[in-house]
mmCIF file of C-alpha atoms in Angstrom:
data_model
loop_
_atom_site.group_PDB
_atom_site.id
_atom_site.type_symbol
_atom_site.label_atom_id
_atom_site.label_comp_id
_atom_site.label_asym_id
_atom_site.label_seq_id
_atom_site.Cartn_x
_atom_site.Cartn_y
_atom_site.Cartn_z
ATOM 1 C CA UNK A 1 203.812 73.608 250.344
ATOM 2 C CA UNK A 2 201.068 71.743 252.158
ATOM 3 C CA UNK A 3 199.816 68.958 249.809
ATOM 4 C CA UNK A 4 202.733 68.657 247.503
ATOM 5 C CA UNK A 5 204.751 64.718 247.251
ATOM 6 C CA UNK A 6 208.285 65.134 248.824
ATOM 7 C CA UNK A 7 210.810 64.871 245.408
ATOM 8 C CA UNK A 8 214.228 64.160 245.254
ATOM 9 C CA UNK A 9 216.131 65.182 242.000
ATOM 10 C CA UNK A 10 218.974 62.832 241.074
ATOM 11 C CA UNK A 11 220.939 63.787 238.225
ATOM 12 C CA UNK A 12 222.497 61.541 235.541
ATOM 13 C CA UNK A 13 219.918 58.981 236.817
ATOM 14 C CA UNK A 14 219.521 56.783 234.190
ATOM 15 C CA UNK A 15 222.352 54.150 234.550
ATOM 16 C CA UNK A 16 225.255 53.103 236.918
ATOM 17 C CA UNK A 17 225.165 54.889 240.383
ATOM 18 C CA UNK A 18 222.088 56.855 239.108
ATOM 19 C CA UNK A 19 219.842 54.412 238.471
ATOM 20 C CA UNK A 20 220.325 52.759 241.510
ATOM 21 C CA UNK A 21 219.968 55.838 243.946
ATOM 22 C CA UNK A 22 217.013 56.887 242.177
ATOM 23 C CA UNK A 23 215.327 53.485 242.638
ATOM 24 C CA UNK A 24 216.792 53.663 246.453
ATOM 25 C CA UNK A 25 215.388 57.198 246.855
ATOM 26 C CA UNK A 26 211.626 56.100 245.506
ATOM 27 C CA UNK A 27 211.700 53.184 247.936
ATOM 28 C CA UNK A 28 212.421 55.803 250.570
ATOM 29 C CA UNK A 29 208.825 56.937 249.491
ATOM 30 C CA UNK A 30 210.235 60.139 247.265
ATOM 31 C CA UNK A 31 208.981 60.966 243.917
ATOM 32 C CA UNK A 32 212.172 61.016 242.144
ATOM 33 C CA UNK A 33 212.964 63.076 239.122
ATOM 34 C CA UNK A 34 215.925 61.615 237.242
ATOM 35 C CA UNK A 35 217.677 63.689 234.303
ATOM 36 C CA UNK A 36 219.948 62.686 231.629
ATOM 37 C CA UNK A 37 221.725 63.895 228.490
ATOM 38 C CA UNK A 38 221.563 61.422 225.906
ATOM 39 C CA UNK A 39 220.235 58.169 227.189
ATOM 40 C CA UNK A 40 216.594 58.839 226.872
ATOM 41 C CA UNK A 41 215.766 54.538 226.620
ATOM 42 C CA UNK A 42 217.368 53.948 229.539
ATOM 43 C CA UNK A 43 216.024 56.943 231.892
ATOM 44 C CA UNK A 44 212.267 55.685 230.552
ATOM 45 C CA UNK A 45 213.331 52.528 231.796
ATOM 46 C CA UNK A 46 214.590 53.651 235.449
ATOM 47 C CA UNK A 47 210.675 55.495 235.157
ATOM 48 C CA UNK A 48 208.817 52.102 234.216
ATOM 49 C CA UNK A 49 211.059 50.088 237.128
ATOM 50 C CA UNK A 50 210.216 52.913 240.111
ATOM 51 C CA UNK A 51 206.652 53.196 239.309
ATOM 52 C CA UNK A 52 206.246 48.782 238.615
ATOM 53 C CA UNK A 53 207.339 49.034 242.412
ATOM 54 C CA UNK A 54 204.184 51.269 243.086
ATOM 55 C CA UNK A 55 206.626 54.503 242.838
ATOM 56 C CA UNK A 56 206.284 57.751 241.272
ATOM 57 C CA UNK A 57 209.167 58.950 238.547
ATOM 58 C CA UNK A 58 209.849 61.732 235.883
ATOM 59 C CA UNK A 59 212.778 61.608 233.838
ATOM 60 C CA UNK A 60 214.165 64.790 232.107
ATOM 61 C CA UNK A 61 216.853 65.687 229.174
ATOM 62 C CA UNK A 62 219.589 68.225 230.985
ATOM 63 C CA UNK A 63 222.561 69.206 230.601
ATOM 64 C CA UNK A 64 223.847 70.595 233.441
ATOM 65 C CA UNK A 65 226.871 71.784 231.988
ATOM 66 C CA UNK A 66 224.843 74.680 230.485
ATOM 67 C CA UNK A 67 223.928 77.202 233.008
ATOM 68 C CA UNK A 68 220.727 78.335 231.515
ATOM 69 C CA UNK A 69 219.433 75.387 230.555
ATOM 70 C CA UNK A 70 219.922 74.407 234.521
ATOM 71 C CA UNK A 71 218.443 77.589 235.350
ATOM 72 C CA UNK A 72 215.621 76.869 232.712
ATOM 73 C CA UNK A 73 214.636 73.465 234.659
ATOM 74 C CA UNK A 74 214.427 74.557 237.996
ATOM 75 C CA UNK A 75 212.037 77.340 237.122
ATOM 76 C CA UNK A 76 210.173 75.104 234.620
ATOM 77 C CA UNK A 77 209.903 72.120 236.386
ATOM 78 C CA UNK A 78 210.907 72.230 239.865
ATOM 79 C CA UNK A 79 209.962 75.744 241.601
ATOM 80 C CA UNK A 80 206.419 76.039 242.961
ATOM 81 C CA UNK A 81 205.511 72.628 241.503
ATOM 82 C CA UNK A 82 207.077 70.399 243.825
ATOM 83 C CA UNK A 83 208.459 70.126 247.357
ATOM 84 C CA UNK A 84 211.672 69.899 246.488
ATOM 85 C CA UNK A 85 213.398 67.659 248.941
ATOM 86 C CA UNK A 86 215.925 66.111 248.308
ATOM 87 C CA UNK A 87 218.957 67.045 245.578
ATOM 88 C CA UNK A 88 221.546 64.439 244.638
ATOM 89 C CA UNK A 89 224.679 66.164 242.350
ATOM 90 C CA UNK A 90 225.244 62.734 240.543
ATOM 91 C CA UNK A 91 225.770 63.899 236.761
ATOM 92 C CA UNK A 92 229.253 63.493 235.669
ATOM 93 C CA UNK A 93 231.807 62.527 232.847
ATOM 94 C CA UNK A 94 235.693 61.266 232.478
ATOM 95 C CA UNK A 95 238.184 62.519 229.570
ATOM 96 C CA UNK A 96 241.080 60.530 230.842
ATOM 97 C CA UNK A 97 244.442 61.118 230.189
ATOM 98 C CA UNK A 98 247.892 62.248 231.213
ATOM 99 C CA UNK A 99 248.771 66.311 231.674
ATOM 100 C CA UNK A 100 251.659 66.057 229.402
ATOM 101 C CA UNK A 101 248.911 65.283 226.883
ATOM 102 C CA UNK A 102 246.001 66.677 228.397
ATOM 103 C CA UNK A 103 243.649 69.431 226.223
ATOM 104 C CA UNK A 104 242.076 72.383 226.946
ATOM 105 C CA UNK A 105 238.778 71.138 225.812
ATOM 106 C CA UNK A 106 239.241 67.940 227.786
ATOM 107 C CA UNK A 107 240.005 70.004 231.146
ATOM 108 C CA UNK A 108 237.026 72.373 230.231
ATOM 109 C CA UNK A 109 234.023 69.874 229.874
ATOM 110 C CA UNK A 110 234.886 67.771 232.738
ATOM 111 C CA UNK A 111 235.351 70.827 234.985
ATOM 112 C CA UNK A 112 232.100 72.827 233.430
ATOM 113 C CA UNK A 113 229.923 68.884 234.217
ATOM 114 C CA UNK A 114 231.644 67.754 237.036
ATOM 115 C CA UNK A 115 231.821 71.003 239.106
ATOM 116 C CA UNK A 116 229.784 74.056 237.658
ATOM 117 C CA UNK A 117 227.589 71.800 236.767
ATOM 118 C CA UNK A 118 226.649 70.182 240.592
ATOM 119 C CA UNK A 119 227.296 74.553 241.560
ATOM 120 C CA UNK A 120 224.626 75.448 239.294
ATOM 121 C CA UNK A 121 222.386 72.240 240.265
ATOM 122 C CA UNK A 122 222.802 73.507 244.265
ATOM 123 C CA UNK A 123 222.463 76.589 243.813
ATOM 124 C CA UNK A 124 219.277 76.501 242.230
ATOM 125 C CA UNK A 125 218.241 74.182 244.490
ATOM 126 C CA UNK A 126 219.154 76.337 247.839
ATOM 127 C CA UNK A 127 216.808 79.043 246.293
ATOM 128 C CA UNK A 128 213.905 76.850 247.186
ATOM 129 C CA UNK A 129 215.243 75.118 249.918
ATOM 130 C CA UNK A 130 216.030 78.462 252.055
ATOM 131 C CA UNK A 131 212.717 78.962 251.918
ATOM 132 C CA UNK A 132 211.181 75.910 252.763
ATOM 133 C CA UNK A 133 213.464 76.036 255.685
ATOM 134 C CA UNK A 134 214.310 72.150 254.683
ATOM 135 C CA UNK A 135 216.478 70.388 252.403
ATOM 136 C CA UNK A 136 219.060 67.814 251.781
ATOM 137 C CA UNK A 137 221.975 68.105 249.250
ATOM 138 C CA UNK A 138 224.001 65.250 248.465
ATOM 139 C CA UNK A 139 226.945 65.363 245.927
ATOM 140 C CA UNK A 140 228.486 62.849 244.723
ATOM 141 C CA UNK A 141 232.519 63.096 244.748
ATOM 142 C CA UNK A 142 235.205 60.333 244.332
ATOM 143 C CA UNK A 143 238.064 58.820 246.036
ATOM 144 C CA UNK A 144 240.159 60.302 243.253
ATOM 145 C CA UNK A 145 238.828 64.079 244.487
ATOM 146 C CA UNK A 146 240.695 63.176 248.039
ATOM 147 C CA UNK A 147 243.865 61.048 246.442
ATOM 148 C CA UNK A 148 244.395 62.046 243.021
ATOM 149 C CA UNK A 149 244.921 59.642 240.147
ATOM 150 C CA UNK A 150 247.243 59.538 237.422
ATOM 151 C CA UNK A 151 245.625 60.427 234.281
ATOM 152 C CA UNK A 152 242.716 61.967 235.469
ATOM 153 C CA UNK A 153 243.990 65.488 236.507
ATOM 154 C CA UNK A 154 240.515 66.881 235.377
ATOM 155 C CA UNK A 155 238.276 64.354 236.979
ATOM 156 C CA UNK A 156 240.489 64.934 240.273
ATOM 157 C CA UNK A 157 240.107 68.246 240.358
ATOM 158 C CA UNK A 158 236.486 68.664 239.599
ATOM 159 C CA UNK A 159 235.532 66.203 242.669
ATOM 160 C CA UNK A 160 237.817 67.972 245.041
ATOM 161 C CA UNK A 161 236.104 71.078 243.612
ATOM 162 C CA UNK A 162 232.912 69.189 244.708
ATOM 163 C CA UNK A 163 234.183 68.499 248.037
ATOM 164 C CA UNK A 164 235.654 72.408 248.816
ATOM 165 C CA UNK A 165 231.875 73.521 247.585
ATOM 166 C CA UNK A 166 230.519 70.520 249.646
ATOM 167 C CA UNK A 167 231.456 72.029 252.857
ATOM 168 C CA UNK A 168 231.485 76.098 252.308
ATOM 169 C CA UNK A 169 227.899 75.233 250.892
ATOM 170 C CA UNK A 170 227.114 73.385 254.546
ATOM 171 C CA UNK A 171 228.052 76.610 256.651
ATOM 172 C CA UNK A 172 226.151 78.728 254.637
ATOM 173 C CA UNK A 173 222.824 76.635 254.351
ATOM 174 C CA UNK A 174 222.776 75.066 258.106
ATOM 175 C CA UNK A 175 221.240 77.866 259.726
ATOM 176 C CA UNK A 176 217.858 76.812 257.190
ATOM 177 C CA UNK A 177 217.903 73.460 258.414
ATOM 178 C CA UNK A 178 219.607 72.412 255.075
ATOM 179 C CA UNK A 179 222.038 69.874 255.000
ATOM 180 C CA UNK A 180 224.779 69.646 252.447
ATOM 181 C CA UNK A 181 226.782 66.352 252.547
ATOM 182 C CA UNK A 182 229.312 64.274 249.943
ATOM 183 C CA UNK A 183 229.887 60.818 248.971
ATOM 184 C CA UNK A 184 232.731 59.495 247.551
ATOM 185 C CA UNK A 185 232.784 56.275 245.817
ATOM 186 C CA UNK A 186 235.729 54.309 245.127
ATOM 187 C CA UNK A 187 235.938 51.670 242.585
ATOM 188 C CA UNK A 188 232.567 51.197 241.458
ATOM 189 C CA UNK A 189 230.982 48.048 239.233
ATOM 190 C CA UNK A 190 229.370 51.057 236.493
ATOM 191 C CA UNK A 191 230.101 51.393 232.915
ATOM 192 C CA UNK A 192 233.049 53.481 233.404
ATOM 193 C CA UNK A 193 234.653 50.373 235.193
ATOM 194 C CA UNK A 194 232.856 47.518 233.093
ATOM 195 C CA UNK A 195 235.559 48.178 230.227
ATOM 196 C CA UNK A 196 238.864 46.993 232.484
ATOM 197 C CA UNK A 197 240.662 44.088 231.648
ATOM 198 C CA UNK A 198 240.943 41.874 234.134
ATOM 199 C CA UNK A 199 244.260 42.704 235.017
ATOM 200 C CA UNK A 200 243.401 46.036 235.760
ATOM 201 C CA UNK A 201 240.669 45.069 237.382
ATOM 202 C CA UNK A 202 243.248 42.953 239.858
ATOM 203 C CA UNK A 203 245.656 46.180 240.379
ATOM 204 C CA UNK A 204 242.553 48.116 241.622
ATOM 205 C CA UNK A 205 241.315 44.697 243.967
ATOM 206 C CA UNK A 206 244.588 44.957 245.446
ATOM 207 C CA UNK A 207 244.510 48.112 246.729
ATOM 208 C CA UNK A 208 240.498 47.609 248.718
ATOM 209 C CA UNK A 209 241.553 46.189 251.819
ATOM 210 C CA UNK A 210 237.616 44.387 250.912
ATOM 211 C CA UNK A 211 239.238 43.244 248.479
ATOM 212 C CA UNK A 212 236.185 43.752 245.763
ATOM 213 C CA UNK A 213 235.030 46.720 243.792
ATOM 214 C CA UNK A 214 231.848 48.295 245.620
ATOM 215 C CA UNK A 215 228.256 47.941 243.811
ATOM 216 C CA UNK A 216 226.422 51.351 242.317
ATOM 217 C CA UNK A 217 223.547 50.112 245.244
ATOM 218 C CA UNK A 218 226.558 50.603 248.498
ATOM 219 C CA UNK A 219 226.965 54.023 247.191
ATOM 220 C CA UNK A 220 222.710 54.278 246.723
ATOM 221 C CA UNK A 221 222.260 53.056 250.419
ATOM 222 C CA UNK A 222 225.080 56.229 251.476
ATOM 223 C CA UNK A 223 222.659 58.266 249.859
ATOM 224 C CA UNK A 224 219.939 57.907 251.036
ATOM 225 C CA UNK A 225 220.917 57.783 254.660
ATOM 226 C CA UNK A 226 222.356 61.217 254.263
ATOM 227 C CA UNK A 227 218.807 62.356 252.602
ATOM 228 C CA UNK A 228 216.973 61.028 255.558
ATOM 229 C CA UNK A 229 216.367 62.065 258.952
ATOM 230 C CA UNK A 230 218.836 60.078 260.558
ATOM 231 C CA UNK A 231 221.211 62.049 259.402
ATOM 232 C CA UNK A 232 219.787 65.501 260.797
ATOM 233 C CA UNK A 233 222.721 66.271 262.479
ATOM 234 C CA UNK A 234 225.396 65.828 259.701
ATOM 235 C CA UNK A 235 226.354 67.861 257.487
ATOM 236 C CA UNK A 236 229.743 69.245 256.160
ATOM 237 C CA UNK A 237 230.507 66.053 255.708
ATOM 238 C CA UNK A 238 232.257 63.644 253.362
ATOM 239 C CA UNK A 239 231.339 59.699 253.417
ATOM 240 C CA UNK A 240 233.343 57.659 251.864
ATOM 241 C CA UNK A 241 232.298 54.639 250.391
ATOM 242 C CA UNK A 242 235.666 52.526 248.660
ATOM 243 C CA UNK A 243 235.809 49.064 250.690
ATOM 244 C CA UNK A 244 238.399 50.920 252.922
ATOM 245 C CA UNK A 245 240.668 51.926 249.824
ATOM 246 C CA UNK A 246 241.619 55.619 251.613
ATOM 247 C CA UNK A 247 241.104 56.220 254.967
#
């Protein structure tokens, strides 16, 4: 695909850990298409930054929670139009709270975002990427996929999920030249974390030997090394990013 820009797809790119690995990823010198579900504003305004920098962006309404509409995207948008590059599984969401009280609905939509959806995402994306003969995948897990955490069961789950698809995906897509790699962020300054009172915010600072919770751009920088060519040779492979939280 002689003559096409190199494009890495972040999903749920318009805030927190999003935003700031698509705006890594365009420094990198990809064109970066960014989705999100309901935050239109905010994904036009990840567009204007990357392209004030002298980048190129696209942002996109998907949920990838919907098969089809995954499936839809990729054909749309993505195959035969672009060299697709790079694909980060970033699009997630949290319905917190303890099994006792847990509900169906509440396991369902966090498993059918936070793990079909990335499958879906990587999938579609390995259809293009096997025959390029190139690609990097990059999913974006959690400490809480590799300790567990009490009231999120679902969350938990879905990001070890991630990481059990993270590394059956690598052995099956190496021999293409296609990496497939995870990142798991601890505690993270995002919206999801911006709500916690302060002494919450303590318990959590106690327990990162750092002794601060990471920034969305530590996790961005992860990224991007594992969607460049110094990491060639990696793949399989879970990076944690938490300030030294689990080792």
């Amino acid at each position: 695909m002689s003559g096409f820009v190199a494009t890495a797809l972040v999903t749920g790119g318009s805030r927190g850990i999003g935003r700031a690995v698509a705006r890594t990823l365009a420094g990198e010198g990809f064109q970066v298409y960014l989705t999100y579900v309901s935050k239109a504003a905010e994904a036009a305004a990840v567009v204007a930054e990357i392209e004030a920098a002298g980048g190129k962006a696209r942002a996109f309404a998907l949920d990838v929670s919907r098969a089809e509409a995954v499936e839809a995207f990729f054909r749309e948008e993505i195959k035969e139009k672009v060299l697709l590059s790079v694909l980060v599984n970033n699009a997630g969401i949290t319905r917190d709270g303890l099994i006792l009280r847990m509900k169906d609905e509440d396991w369902d939509s966090v498993l059918d975002t936070d793990l079909r959806g990335p499958f879906v995402c990587l999938r579609e994306a390995s259809k293009i990427m096997v025959r390029q003969r190139r690609g990097r995948i990059v999913n974006v897990v959690s400490v809480v996929g590799q300790m567990g955490n009490a009231g999120q069961a679902n969350y938990s789950a879905a990001k070890a999920g991630l990481i059990g698809l993270t590394k059956s995906a690598a052995k099956e897509l190496a021999g293409r030249d296609i990496t497939v790699n995870a990142v798991a962020p601890g505690f993270i300054e995002t919206d999801m974390t911006g709500g916690l009172s302060e002494e919450v915010r303590k318990a959590y600072q106690d327990q990162i030997p750092l002794r601060r919770l990471g920034s969305a751009q530590d996790v961005a920088e992860a990224v991007a090394f594992l969607a460049s060519d110094k990491a060639a040779y990696i793949t399989g492979q879970v990076l944690a990013v938490n300030g030294g939280m689990y080792c």
